[in-house]
PDB file of C-alpha atoms in Angstrom:
ATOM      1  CA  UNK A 230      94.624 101.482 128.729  1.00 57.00           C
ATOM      2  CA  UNK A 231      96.310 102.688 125.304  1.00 58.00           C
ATOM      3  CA  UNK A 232      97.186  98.734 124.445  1.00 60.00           C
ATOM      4  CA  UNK A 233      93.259  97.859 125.319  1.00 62.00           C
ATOM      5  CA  UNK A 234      92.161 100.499 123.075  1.00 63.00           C
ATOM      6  CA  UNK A 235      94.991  99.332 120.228  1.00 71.00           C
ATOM      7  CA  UNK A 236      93.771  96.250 120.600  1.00 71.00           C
ATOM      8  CA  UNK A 237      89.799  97.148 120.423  1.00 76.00           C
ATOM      9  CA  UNK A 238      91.207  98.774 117.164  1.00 77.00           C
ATOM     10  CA  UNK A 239      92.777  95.949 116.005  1.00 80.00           C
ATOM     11  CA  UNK A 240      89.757  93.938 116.110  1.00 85.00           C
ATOM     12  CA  UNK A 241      87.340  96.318 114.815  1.00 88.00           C
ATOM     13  CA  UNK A 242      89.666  96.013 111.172  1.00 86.00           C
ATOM     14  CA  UNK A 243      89.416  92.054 111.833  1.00 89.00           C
ATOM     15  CA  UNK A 244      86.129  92.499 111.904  1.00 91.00           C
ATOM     16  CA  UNK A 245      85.548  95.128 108.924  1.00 89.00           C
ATOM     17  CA  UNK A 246      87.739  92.476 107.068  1.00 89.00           C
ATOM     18  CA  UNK A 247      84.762  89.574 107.100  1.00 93.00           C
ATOM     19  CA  UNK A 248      81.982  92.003 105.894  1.00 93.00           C
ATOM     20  CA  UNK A 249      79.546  91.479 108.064  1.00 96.00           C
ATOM     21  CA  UNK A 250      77.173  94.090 106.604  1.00 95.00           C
ATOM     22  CA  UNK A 251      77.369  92.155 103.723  1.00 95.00           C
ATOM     23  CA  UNK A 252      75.659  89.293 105.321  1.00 97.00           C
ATOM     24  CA  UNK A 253      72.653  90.986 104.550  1.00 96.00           C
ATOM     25  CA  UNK A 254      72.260  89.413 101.049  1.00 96.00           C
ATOM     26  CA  UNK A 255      72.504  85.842 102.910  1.00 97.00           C
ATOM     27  CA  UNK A 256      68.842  86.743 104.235  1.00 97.00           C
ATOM     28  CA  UNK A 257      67.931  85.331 100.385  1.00 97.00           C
ATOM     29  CA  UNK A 258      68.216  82.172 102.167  1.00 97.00           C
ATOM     30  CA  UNK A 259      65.044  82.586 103.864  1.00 97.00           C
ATOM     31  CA  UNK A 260      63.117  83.653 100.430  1.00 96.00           C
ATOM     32  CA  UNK A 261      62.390  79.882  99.650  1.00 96.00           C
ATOM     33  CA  UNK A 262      60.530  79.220 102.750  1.00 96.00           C
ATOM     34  CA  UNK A 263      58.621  82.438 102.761  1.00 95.00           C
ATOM     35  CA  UNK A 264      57.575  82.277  99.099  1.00 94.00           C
ATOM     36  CA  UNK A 265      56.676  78.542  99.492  1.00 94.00           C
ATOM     37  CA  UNK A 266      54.776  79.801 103.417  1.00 93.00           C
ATOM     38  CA  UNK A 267      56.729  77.010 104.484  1.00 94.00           C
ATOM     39  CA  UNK A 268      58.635  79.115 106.981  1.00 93.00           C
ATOM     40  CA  UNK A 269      57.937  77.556 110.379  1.00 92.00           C
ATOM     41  CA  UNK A 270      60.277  76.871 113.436  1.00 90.00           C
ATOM     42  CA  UNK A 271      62.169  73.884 112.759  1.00 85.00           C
ATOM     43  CA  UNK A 272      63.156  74.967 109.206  1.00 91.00           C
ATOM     44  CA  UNK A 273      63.910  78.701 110.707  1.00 95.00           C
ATOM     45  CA  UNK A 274      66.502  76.933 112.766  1.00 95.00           C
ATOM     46  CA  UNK A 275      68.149  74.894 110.041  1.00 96.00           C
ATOM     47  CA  UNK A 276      67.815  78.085 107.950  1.00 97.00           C
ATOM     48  CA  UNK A 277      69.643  80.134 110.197  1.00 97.00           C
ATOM     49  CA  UNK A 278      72.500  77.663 110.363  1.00 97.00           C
ATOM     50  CA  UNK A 279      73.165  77.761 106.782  1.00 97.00           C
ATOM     51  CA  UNK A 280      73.201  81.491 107.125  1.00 98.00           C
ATOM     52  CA  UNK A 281      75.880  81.756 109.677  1.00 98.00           C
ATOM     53  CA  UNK A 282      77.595  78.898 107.687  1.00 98.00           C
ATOM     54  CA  UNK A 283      77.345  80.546 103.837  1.00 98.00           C
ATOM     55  CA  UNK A 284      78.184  84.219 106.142  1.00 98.00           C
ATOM     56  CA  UNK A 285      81.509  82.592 106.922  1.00 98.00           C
ATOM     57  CA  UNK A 286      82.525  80.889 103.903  1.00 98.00           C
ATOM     58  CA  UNK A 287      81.301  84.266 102.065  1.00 97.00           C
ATOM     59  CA  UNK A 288      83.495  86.665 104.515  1.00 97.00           C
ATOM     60  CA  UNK A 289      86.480  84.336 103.728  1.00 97.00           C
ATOM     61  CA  UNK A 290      85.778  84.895 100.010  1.00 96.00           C
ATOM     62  CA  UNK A 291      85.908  88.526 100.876  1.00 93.00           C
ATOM     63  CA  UNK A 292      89.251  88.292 102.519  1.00 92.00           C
ATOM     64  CA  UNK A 293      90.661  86.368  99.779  1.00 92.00           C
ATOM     65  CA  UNK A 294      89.222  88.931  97.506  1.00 88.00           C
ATOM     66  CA  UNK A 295      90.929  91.682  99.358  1.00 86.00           C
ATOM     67  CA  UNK A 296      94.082  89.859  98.962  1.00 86.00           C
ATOM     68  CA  UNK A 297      93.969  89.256  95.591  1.00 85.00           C
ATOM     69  CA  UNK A 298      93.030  92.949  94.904  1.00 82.00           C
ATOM     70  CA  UNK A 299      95.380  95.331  97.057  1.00 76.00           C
ATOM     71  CA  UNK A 300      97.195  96.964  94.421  1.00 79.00           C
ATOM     72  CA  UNK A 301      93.841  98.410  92.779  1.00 78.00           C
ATOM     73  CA  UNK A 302      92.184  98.545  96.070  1.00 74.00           C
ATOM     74  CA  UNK A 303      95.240 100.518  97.526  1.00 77.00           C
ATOM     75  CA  UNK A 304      94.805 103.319  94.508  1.00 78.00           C
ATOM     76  CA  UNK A 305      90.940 103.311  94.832  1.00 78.00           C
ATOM     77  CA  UNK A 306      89.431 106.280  96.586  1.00 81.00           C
ATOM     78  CA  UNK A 307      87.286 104.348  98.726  1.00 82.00           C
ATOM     79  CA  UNK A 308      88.503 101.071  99.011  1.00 78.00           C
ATOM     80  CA  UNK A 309      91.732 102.502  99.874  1.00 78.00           C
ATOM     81  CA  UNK A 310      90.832 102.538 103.329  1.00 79.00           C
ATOM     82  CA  UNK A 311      89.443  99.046 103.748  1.00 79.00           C
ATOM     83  CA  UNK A 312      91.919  97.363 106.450  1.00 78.00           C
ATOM     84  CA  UNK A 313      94.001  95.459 104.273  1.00 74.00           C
ATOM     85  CA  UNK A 314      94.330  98.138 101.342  1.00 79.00           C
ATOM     86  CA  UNK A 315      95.447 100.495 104.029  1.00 80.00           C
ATOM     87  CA  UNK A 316      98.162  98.437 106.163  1.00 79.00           C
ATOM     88  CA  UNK A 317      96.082  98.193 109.104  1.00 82.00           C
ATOM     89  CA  UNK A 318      95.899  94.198 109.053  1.00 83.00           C
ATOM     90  CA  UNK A 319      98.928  92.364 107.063  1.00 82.00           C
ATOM     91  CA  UNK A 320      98.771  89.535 104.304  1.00 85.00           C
ATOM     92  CA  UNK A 321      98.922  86.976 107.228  1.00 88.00           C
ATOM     93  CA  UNK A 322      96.801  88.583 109.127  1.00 88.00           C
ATOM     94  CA  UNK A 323      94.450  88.448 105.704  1.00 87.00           C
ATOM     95  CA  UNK A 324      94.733  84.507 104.975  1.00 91.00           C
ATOM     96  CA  UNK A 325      94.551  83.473 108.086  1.00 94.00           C
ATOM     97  CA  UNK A 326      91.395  85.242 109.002  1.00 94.00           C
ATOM     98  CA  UNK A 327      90.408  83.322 105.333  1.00 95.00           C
ATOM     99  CA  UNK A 328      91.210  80.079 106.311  1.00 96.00           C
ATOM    100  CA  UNK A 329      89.616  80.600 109.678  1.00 96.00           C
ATOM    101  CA  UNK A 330      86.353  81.652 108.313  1.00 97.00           C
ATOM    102  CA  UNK A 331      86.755  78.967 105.727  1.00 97.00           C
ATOM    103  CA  UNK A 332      87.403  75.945 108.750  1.00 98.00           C
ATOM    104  CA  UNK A 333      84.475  77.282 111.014  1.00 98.00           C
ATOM    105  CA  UNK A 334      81.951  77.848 108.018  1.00 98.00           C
ATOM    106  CA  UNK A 335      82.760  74.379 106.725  1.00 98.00           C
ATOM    107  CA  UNK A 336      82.578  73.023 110.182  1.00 98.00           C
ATOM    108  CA  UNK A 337      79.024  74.229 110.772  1.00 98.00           C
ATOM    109  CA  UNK A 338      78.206  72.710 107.505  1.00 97.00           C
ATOM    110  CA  UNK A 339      79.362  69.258 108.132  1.00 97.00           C
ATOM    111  CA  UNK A 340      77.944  68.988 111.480  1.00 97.00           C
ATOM    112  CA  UNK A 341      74.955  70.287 110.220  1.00 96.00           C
ATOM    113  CA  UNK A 342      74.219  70.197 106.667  1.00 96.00           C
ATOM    114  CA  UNK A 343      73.150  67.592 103.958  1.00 96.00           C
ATOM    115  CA  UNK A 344      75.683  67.006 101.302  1.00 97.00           C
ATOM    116  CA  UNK A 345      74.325  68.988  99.053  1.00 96.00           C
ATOM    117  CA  UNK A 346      74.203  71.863 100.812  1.00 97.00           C
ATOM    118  CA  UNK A 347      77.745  71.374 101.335  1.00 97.00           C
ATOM    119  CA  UNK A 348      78.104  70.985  97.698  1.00 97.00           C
ATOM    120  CA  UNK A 349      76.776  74.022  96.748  1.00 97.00           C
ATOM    121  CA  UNK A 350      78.413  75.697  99.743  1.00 98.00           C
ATOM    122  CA  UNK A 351      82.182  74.372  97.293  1.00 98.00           C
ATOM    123  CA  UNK A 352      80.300  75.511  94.239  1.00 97.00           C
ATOM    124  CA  UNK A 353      79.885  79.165  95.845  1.00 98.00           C
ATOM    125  CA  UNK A 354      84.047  79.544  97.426  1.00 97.00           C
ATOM    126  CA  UNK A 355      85.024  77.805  93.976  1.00 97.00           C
ATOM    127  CA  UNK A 356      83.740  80.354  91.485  1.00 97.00           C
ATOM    128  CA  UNK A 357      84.417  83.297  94.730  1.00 96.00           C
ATOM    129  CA  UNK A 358      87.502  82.145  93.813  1.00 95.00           C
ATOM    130  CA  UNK A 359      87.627  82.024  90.079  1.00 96.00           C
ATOM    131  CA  UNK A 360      85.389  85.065  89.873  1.00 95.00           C
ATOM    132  CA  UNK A 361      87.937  86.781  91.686  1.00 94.00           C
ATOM    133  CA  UNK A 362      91.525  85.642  90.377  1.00 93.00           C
ATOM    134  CA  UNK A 363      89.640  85.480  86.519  1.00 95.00           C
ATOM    135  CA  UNK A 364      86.248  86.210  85.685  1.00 94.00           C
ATOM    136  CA  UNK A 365      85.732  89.921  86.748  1.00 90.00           C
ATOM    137  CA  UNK A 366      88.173  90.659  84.070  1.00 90.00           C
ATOM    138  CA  UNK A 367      86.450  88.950  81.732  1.00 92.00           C
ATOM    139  CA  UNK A 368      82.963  91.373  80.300  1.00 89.00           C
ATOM    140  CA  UNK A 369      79.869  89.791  80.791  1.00 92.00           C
ATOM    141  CA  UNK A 370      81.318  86.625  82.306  1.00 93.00           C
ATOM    142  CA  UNK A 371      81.944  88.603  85.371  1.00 92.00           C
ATOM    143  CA  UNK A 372      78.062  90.080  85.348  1.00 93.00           C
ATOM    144  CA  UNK A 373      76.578  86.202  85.095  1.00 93.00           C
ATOM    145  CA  UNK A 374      79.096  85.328  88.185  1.00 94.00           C
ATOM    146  CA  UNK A 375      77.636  87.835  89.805  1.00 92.00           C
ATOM    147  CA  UNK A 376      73.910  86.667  89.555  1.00 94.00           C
ATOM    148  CA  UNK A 377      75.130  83.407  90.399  1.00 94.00           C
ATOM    149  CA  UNK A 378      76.303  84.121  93.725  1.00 95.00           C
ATOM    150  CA  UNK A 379      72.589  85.553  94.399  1.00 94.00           C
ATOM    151  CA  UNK A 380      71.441  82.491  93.184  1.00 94.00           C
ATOM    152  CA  UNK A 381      73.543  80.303  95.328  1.00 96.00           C
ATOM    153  CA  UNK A 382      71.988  81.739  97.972  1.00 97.00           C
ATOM    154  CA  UNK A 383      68.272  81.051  97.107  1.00 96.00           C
ATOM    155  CA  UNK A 384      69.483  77.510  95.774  1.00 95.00           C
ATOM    156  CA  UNK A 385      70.687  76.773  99.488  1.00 97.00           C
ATOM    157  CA  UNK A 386      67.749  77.984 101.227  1.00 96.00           C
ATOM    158  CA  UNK A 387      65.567  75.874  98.687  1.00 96.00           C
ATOM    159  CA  UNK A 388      67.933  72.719  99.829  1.00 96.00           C
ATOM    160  CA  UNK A 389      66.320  73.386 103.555  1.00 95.00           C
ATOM    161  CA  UNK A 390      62.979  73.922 102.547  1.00 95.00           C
ATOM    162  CA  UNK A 391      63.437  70.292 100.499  1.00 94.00           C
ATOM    163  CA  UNK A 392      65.155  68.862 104.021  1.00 93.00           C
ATOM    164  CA  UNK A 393      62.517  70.152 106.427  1.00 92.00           C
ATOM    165  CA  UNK A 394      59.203  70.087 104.345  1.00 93.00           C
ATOM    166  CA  UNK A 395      59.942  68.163 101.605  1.00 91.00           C
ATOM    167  CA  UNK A 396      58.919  70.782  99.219  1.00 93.00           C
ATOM    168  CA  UNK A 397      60.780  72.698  96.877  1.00 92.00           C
ATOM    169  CA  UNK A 398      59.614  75.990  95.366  1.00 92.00           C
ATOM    170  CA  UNK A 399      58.450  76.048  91.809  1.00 89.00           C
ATOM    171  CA  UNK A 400      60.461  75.846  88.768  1.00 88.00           C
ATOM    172  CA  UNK A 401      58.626  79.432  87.710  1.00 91.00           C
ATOM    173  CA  UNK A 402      60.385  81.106  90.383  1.00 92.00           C
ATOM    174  CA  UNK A 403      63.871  79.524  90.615  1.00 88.00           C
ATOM    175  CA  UNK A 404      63.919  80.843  86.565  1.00 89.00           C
ATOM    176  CA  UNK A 405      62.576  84.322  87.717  1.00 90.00           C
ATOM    177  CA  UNK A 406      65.022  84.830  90.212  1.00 91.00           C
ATOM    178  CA  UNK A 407      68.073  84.251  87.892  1.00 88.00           C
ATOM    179  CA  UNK A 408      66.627  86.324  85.339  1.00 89.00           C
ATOM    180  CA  UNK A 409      66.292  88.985  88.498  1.00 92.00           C
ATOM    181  CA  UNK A 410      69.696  88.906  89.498  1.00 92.00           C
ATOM    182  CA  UNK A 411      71.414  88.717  86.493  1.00 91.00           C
ATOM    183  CA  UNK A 412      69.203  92.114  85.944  1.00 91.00           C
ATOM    184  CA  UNK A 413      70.565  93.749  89.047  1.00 86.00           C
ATOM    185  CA  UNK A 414      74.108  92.177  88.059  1.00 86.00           C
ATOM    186  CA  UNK A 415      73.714  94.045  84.734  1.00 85.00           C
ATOM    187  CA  UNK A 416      72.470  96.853  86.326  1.00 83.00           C
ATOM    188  CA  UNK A 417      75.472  97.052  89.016  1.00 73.00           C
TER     189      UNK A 417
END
């Protein structure tokens, strides 16, 4: 009984590891289709695969993240008791829940993406990636890579409304939404 209970432990900091709250923001995905009242069964499907596949790819961004920021994370009042800041899971315990998030979001996406959804599924890990080992140091650069990443997501969802309705939302919109999120960005 103790080692089940361990063990439910042990995967509840697994699982507080990916973020899943955070998938949240990967509902932007959606936006496209609703704005453009586009939203209909057989792009709500395809939408909802790109969410589960940009929620894993994101969660291994936050892993790597977590990685690449233990010594300030272990020092910060309340990141200090995130699972990797506080010992609970270890660096290989870390990168390989990365790399398995990575493999399975990636997976989903080449079964059942277009290439350019995959494309700007490498776009968002790459600068995850370089936003994390370089550009939140850097002022303002970090504050536009932040906006981006909201952007990604609205960007993807538009890529399904293109691929199931062969409509795209307009121009007006795609510029308003940058100029939102780099707002909140600045605001954050």
């Amino acid at each position: 009984k103790k080692r089940s209970k361990c063990m439910i432990n042990r995967l509840r900091y697994y699982i507080n590891c990916i973020r899943p709250l955070h998938w949240s923001k990967n509902i932007l995905l959606f936006v496209p289709a609703i704005v453009a009242h586009e939203l209909s069964v057989d792009n709500f499907s395809m939408i909802l695969v790109h969410f589960f596949s940009f929620s894993l790819i994101a969660s291994a961004g936050y892993c790597f993240n977590d990685y690449s920021d233990i010594d300030s994370d272990s020092k910060h009042i309340e990141k200090s008791s995130r699972p990797y800041a506080s010992g609970e899971v270890t660096i290989y315990g870390v990168l390989a829940l990365a790399g398995i998030m990575l493999i399975a979001g990636f997976s989903i996406a080449i079964i059942y993406m277009s290439p350019p959804s995959i494309v700007l599924l490498l776009v968002y890990i790459t600068l995850n990636i370089a936003y994390t080992r370089v550009f939140k140091k850097i002022y303002l650069v970090d504050t536009i890579c932040l906006s981006f990443f909201y952007h990604i997501r609205i960007a993807l969802g538009n890529e399904v409304l293109k691929e199931t309705t062969e409509k795209s939302v307009s121009v007006w919109f795609i510029a308003f939404s940058v100029f939102a999120f780099l707002g909140l960005a600045f605001l954050k």
